[in-house]
mmCIF file of C-alpha atoms in Angstrom:
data_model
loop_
_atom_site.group_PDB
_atom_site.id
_atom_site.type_symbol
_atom_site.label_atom_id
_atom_site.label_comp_id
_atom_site.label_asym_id
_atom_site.label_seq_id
_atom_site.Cartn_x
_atom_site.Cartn_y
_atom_site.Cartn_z
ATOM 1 C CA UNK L 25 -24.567 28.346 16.461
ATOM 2 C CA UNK L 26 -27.652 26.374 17.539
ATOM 3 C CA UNK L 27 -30.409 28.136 19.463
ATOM 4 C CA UNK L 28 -29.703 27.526 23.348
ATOM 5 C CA UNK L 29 -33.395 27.096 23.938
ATOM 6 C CA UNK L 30 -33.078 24.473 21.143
ATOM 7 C CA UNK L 31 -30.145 22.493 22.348
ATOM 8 C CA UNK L 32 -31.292 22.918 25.952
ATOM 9 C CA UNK L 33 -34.528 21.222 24.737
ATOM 10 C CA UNK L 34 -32.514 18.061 22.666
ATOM 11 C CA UNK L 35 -30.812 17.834 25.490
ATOM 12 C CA UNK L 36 -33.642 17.144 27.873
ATOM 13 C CA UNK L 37 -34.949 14.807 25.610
ATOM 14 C CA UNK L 38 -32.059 12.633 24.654
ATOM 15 C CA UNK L 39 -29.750 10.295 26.851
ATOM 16 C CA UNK L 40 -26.137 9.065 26.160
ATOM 17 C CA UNK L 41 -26.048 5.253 25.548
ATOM 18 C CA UNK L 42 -23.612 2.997 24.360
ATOM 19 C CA UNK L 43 -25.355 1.078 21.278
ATOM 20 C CA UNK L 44 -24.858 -2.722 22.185
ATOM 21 C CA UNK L 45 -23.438 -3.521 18.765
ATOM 22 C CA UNK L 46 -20.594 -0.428 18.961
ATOM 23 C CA UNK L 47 -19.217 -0.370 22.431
ATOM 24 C CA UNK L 48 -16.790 1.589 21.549
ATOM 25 C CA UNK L 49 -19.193 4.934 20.583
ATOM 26 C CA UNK L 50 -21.212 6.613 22.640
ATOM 27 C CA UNK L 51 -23.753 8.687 21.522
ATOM 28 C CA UNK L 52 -27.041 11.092 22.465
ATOM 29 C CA UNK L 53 -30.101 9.518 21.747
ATOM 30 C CA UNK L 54 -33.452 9.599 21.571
ATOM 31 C CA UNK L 55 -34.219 5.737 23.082
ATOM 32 C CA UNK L 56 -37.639 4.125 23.540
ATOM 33 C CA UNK L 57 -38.341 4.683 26.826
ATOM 34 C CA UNK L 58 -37.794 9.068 26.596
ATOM 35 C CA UNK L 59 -41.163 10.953 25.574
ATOM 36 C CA UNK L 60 -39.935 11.762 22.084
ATOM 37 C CA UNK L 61 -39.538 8.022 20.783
ATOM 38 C CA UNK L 62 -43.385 8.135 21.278
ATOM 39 C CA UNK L 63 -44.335 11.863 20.147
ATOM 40 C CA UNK L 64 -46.370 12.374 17.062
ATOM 41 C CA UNK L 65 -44.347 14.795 14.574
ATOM 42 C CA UNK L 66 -46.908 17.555 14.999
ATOM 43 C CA UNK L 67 -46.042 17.969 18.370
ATOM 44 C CA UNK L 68 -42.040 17.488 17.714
ATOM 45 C CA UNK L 69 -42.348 20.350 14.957
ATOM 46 C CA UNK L 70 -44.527 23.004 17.417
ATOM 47 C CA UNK L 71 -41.268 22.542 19.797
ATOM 48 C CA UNK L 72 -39.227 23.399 16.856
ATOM 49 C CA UNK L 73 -37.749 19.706 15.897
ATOM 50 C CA UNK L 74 -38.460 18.540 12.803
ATOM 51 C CA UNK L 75 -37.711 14.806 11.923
ATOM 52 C CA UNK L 76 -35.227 14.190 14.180
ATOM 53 C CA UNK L 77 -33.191 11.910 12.202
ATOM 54 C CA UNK L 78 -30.219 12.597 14.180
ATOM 55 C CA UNK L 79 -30.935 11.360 17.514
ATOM 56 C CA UNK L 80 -31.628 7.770 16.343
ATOM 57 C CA UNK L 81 -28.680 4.935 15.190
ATOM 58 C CA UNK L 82 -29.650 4.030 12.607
ATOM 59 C CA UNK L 83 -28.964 0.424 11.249
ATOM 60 C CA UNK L 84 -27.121 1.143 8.389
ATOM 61 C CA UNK L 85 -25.103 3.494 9.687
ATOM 62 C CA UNK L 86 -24.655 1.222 13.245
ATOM 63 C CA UNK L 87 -23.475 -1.381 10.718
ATOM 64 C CA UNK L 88 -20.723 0.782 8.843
ATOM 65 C CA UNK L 89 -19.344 1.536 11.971
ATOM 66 C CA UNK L 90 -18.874 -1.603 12.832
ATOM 67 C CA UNK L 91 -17.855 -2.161 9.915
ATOM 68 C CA UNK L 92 -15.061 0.437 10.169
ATOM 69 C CA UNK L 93 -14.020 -0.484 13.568
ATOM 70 C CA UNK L 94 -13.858 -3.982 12.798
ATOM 71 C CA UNK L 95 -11.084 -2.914 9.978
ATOM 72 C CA UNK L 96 -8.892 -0.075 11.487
ATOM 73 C CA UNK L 97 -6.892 -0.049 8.691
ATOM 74 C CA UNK L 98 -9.401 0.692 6.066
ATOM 75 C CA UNK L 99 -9.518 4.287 6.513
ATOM 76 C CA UNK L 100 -6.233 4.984 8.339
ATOM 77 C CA UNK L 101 -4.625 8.311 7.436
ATOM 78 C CA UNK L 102 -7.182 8.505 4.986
ATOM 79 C CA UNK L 103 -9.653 11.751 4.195
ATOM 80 C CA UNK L 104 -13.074 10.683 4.392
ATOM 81 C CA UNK L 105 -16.418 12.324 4.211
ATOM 82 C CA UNK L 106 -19.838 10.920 6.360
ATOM 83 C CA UNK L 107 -22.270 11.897 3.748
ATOM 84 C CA UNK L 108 -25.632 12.243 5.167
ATOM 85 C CA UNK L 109 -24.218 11.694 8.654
ATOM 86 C CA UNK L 110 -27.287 11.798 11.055
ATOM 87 C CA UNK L 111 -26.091 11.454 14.520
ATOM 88 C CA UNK L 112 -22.339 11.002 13.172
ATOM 89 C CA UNK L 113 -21.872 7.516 14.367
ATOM 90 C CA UNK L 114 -19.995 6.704 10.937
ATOM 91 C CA UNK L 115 -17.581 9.681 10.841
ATOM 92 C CA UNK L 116 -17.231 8.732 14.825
ATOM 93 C CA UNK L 117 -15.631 5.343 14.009
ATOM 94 C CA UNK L 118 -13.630 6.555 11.419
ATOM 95 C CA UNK L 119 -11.767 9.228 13.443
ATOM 96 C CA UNK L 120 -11.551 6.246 16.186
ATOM 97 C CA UNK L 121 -9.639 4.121 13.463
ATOM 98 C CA UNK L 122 -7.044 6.621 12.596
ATOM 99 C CA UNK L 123 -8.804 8.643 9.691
ATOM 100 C CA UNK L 124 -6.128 11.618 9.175
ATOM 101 C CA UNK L 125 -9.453 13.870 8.393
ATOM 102 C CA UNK L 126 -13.320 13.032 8.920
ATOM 103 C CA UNK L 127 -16.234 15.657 7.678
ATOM 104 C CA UNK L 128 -19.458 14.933 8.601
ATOM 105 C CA UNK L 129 -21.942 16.382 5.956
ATOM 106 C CA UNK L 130 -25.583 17.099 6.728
ATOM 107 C CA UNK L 131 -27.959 19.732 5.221
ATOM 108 C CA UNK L 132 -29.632 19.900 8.412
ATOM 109 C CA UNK L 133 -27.717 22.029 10.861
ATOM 110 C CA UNK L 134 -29.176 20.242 13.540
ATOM 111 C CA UNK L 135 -27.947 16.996 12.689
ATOM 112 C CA UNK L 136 -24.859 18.686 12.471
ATOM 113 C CA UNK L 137 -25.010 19.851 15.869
ATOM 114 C CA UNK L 138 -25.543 16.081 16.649
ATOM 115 C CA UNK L 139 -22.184 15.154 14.948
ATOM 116 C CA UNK L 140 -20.074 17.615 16.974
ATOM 117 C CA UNK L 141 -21.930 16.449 20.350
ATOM 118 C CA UNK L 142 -20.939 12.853 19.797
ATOM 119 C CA UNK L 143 -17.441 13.579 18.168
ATOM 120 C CA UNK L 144 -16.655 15.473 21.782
ATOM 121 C CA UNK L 145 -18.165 12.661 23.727
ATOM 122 C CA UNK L 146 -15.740 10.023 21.932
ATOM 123 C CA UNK L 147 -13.004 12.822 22.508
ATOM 124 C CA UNK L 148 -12.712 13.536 18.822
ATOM 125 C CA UNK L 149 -13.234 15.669 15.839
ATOM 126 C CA UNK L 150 -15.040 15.933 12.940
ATOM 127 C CA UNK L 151 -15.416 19.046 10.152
ATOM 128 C CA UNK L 152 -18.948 20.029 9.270
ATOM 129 C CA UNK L 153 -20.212 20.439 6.163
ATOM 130 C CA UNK L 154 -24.283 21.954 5.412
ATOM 131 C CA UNK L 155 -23.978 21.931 2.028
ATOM 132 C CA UNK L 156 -25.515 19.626 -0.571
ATOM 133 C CA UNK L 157 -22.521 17.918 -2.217
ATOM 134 C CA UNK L 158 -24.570 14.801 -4.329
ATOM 135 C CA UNK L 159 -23.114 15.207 -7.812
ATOM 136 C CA UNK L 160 -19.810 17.045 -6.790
ATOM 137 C CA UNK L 161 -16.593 15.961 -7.108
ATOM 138 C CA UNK L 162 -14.457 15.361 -4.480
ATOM 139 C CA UNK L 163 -10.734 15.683 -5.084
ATOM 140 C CA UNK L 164 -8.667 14.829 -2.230
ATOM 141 C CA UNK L 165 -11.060 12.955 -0.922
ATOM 142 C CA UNK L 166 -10.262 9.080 0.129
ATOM 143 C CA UNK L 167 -13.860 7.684 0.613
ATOM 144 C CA UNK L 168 -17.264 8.547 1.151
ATOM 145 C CA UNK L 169 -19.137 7.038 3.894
ATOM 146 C CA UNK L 170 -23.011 5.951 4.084
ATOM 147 C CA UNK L 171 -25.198 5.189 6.029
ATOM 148 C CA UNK L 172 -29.044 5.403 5.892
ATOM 149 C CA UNK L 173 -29.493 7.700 2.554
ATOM 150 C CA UNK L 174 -30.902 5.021 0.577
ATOM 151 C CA UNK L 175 -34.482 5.302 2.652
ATOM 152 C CA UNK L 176 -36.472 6.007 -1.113
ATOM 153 C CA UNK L 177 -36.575 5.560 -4.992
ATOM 154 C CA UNK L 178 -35.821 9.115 -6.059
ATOM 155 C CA UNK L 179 -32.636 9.753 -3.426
ATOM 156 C CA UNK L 180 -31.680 6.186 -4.722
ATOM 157 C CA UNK L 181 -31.768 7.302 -8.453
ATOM 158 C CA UNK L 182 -29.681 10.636 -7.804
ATOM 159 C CA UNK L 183 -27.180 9.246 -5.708
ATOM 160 C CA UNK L 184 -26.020 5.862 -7.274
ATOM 161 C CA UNK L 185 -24.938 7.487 -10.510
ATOM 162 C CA UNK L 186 -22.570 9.933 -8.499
ATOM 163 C CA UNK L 187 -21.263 6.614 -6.022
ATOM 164 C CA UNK L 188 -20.230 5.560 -9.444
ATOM 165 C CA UNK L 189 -18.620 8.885 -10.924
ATOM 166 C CA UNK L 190 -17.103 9.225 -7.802
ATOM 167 C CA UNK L 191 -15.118 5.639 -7.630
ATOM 168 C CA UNK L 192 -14.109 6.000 -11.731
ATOM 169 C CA UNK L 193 -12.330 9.238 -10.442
ATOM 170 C CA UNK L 194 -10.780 7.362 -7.568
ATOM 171 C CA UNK L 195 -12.810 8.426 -4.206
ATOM 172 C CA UNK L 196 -13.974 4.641 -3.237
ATOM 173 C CA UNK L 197 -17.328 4.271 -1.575
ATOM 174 C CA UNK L 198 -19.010 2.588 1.102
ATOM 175 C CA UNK L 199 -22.503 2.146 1.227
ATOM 176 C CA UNK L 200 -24.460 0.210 4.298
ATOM 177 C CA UNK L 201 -28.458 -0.738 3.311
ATOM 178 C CA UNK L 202 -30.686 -2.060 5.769
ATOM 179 C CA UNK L 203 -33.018 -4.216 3.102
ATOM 180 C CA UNK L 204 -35.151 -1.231 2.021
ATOM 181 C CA UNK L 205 -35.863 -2.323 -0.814
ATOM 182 C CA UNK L 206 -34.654 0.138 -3.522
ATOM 183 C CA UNK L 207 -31.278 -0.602 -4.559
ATOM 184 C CA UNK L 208 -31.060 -1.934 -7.991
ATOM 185 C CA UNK L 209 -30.961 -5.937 -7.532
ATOM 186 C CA UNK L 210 -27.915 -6.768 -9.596
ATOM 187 C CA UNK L 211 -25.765 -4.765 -7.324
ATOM 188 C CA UNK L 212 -23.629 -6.750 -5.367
ATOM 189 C CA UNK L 213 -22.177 -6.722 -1.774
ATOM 190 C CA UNK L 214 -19.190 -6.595 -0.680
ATOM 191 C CA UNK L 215 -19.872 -8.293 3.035
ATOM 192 C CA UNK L 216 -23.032 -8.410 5.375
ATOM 193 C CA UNK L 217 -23.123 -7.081 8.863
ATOM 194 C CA UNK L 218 -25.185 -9.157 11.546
ATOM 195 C CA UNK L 219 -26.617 -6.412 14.236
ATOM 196 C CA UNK L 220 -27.345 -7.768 17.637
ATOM 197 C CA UNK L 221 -30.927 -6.987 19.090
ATOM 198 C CA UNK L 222 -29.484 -4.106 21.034
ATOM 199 C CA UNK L 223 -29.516 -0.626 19.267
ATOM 200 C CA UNK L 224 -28.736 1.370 22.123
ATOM 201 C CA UNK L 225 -31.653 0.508 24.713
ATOM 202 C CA UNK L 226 -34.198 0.632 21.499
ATOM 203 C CA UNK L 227 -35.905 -2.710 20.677
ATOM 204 C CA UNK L 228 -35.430 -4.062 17.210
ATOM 205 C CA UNK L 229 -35.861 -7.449 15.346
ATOM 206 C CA UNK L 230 -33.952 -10.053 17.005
ATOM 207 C CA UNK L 231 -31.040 -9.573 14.586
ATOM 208 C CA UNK L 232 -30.716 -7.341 11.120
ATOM 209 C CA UNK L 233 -27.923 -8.511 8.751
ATOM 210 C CA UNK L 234 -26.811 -5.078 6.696
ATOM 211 C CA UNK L 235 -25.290 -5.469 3.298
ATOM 212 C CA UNK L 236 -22.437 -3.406 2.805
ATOM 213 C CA UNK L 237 -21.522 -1.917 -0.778
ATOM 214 C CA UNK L 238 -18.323 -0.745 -2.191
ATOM 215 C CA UNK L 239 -17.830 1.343 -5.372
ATOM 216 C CA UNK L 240 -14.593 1.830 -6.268
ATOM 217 C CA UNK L 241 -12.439 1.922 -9.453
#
């Protein structure tokens, strides 16, 4: 259970928007024109937030969503897990599409507190999961979803050997990379999604096109 003073404070500081390229979602966010878009982190962490990941949309994920929602029956009845989920946005649009179970998993409990704000606000549910799963199979489990985890070299180098364990044992994954630069080269996408401007009242580049990956056996 998340400190009231703590959700009474994310609260004040965040808005609920509908990003411009997911109409469908809604979600609380922290948007450009609130005080903490503009806060340095020092200030953030003596209020008690640190790196608050969660609030934003971030492209990749924004893009899986779309992704998702753009191909309901991808993930129908399926059991998926949004690893890394941040705000949630991905495990959002895959209990939209008919996903028969949707975890979001975060090792930060207050992204995870984001995740069940903005499943109730797009009346739906996710499970929770605060544990560190990279490495760990996943029987049962139909796909794992992400967004946004590929942000540096070393979580790059521990994660893409598990994507691949994971689809030779038969859990397919999807993978959304904004061009950060740290993928291997050779690897391959499976489509590209074109972002409009609009990221939920924040201004971006006047359009992002997001690879999207799938490993799968």
């Amino acid at each position: 259970m998340l400190d009231m003073g703590i959700e009474a404070l994310i609260r004040a500081n965040t808005k609920i928007v509908t990003p411009g390229a997911i109409p469908e979602i809604n979600l609380r966010l922290v948007t450009f024109d609130l005080p903490w878009w503009h806060s340095d982190p020092k200030d953030l962490e003596n209020q008690g937030i640190v790196d608050p990941y969660w609030a934003f949309c971030w492209p990749g994920g924004t893009a899986l969503a779309r992704y998702l929602l753009d191909r309901p029956d991808l993930v129908h009845d399926q059991t998926v897990i949004d690893f890394g989920a941040g705000c949630g946005v991905v495990g959002v649009a895959a209990a939209l599409v008919g996903a028969a179970r949707t975890v979001a998993c975060d090792i930060d409990p207050l992204a995870l507190w984001a995740c069940r704000e903005n499943a109730a606000l797009n009346g739906i549910e996710l499970g929770l999961d605060p544990h560190d799963i990279i490495g760990a199979k996943l029987p049962g489990v139909d796909w794992l979803l992400v967004g946004d985890v590929t942000y540096g070299h070393d979580m790059v180098q521990r994660v893409l050997p598990w994507f691949e364990a994971l689809a030779a044992s038969g859990t397919k994954v999807l993978m959304a990379d904004p061009g950060r630069g740290y993928l291997p080269k050779n690897l391959q996408a499976e489509a590209v999604v074109k972002l409009p401007p609009d990221l939920g009242d924040v201004p971006v580049a006047p359009s992002l096109d997001v690879p999207i990956y799938l490993f799968s056996p």
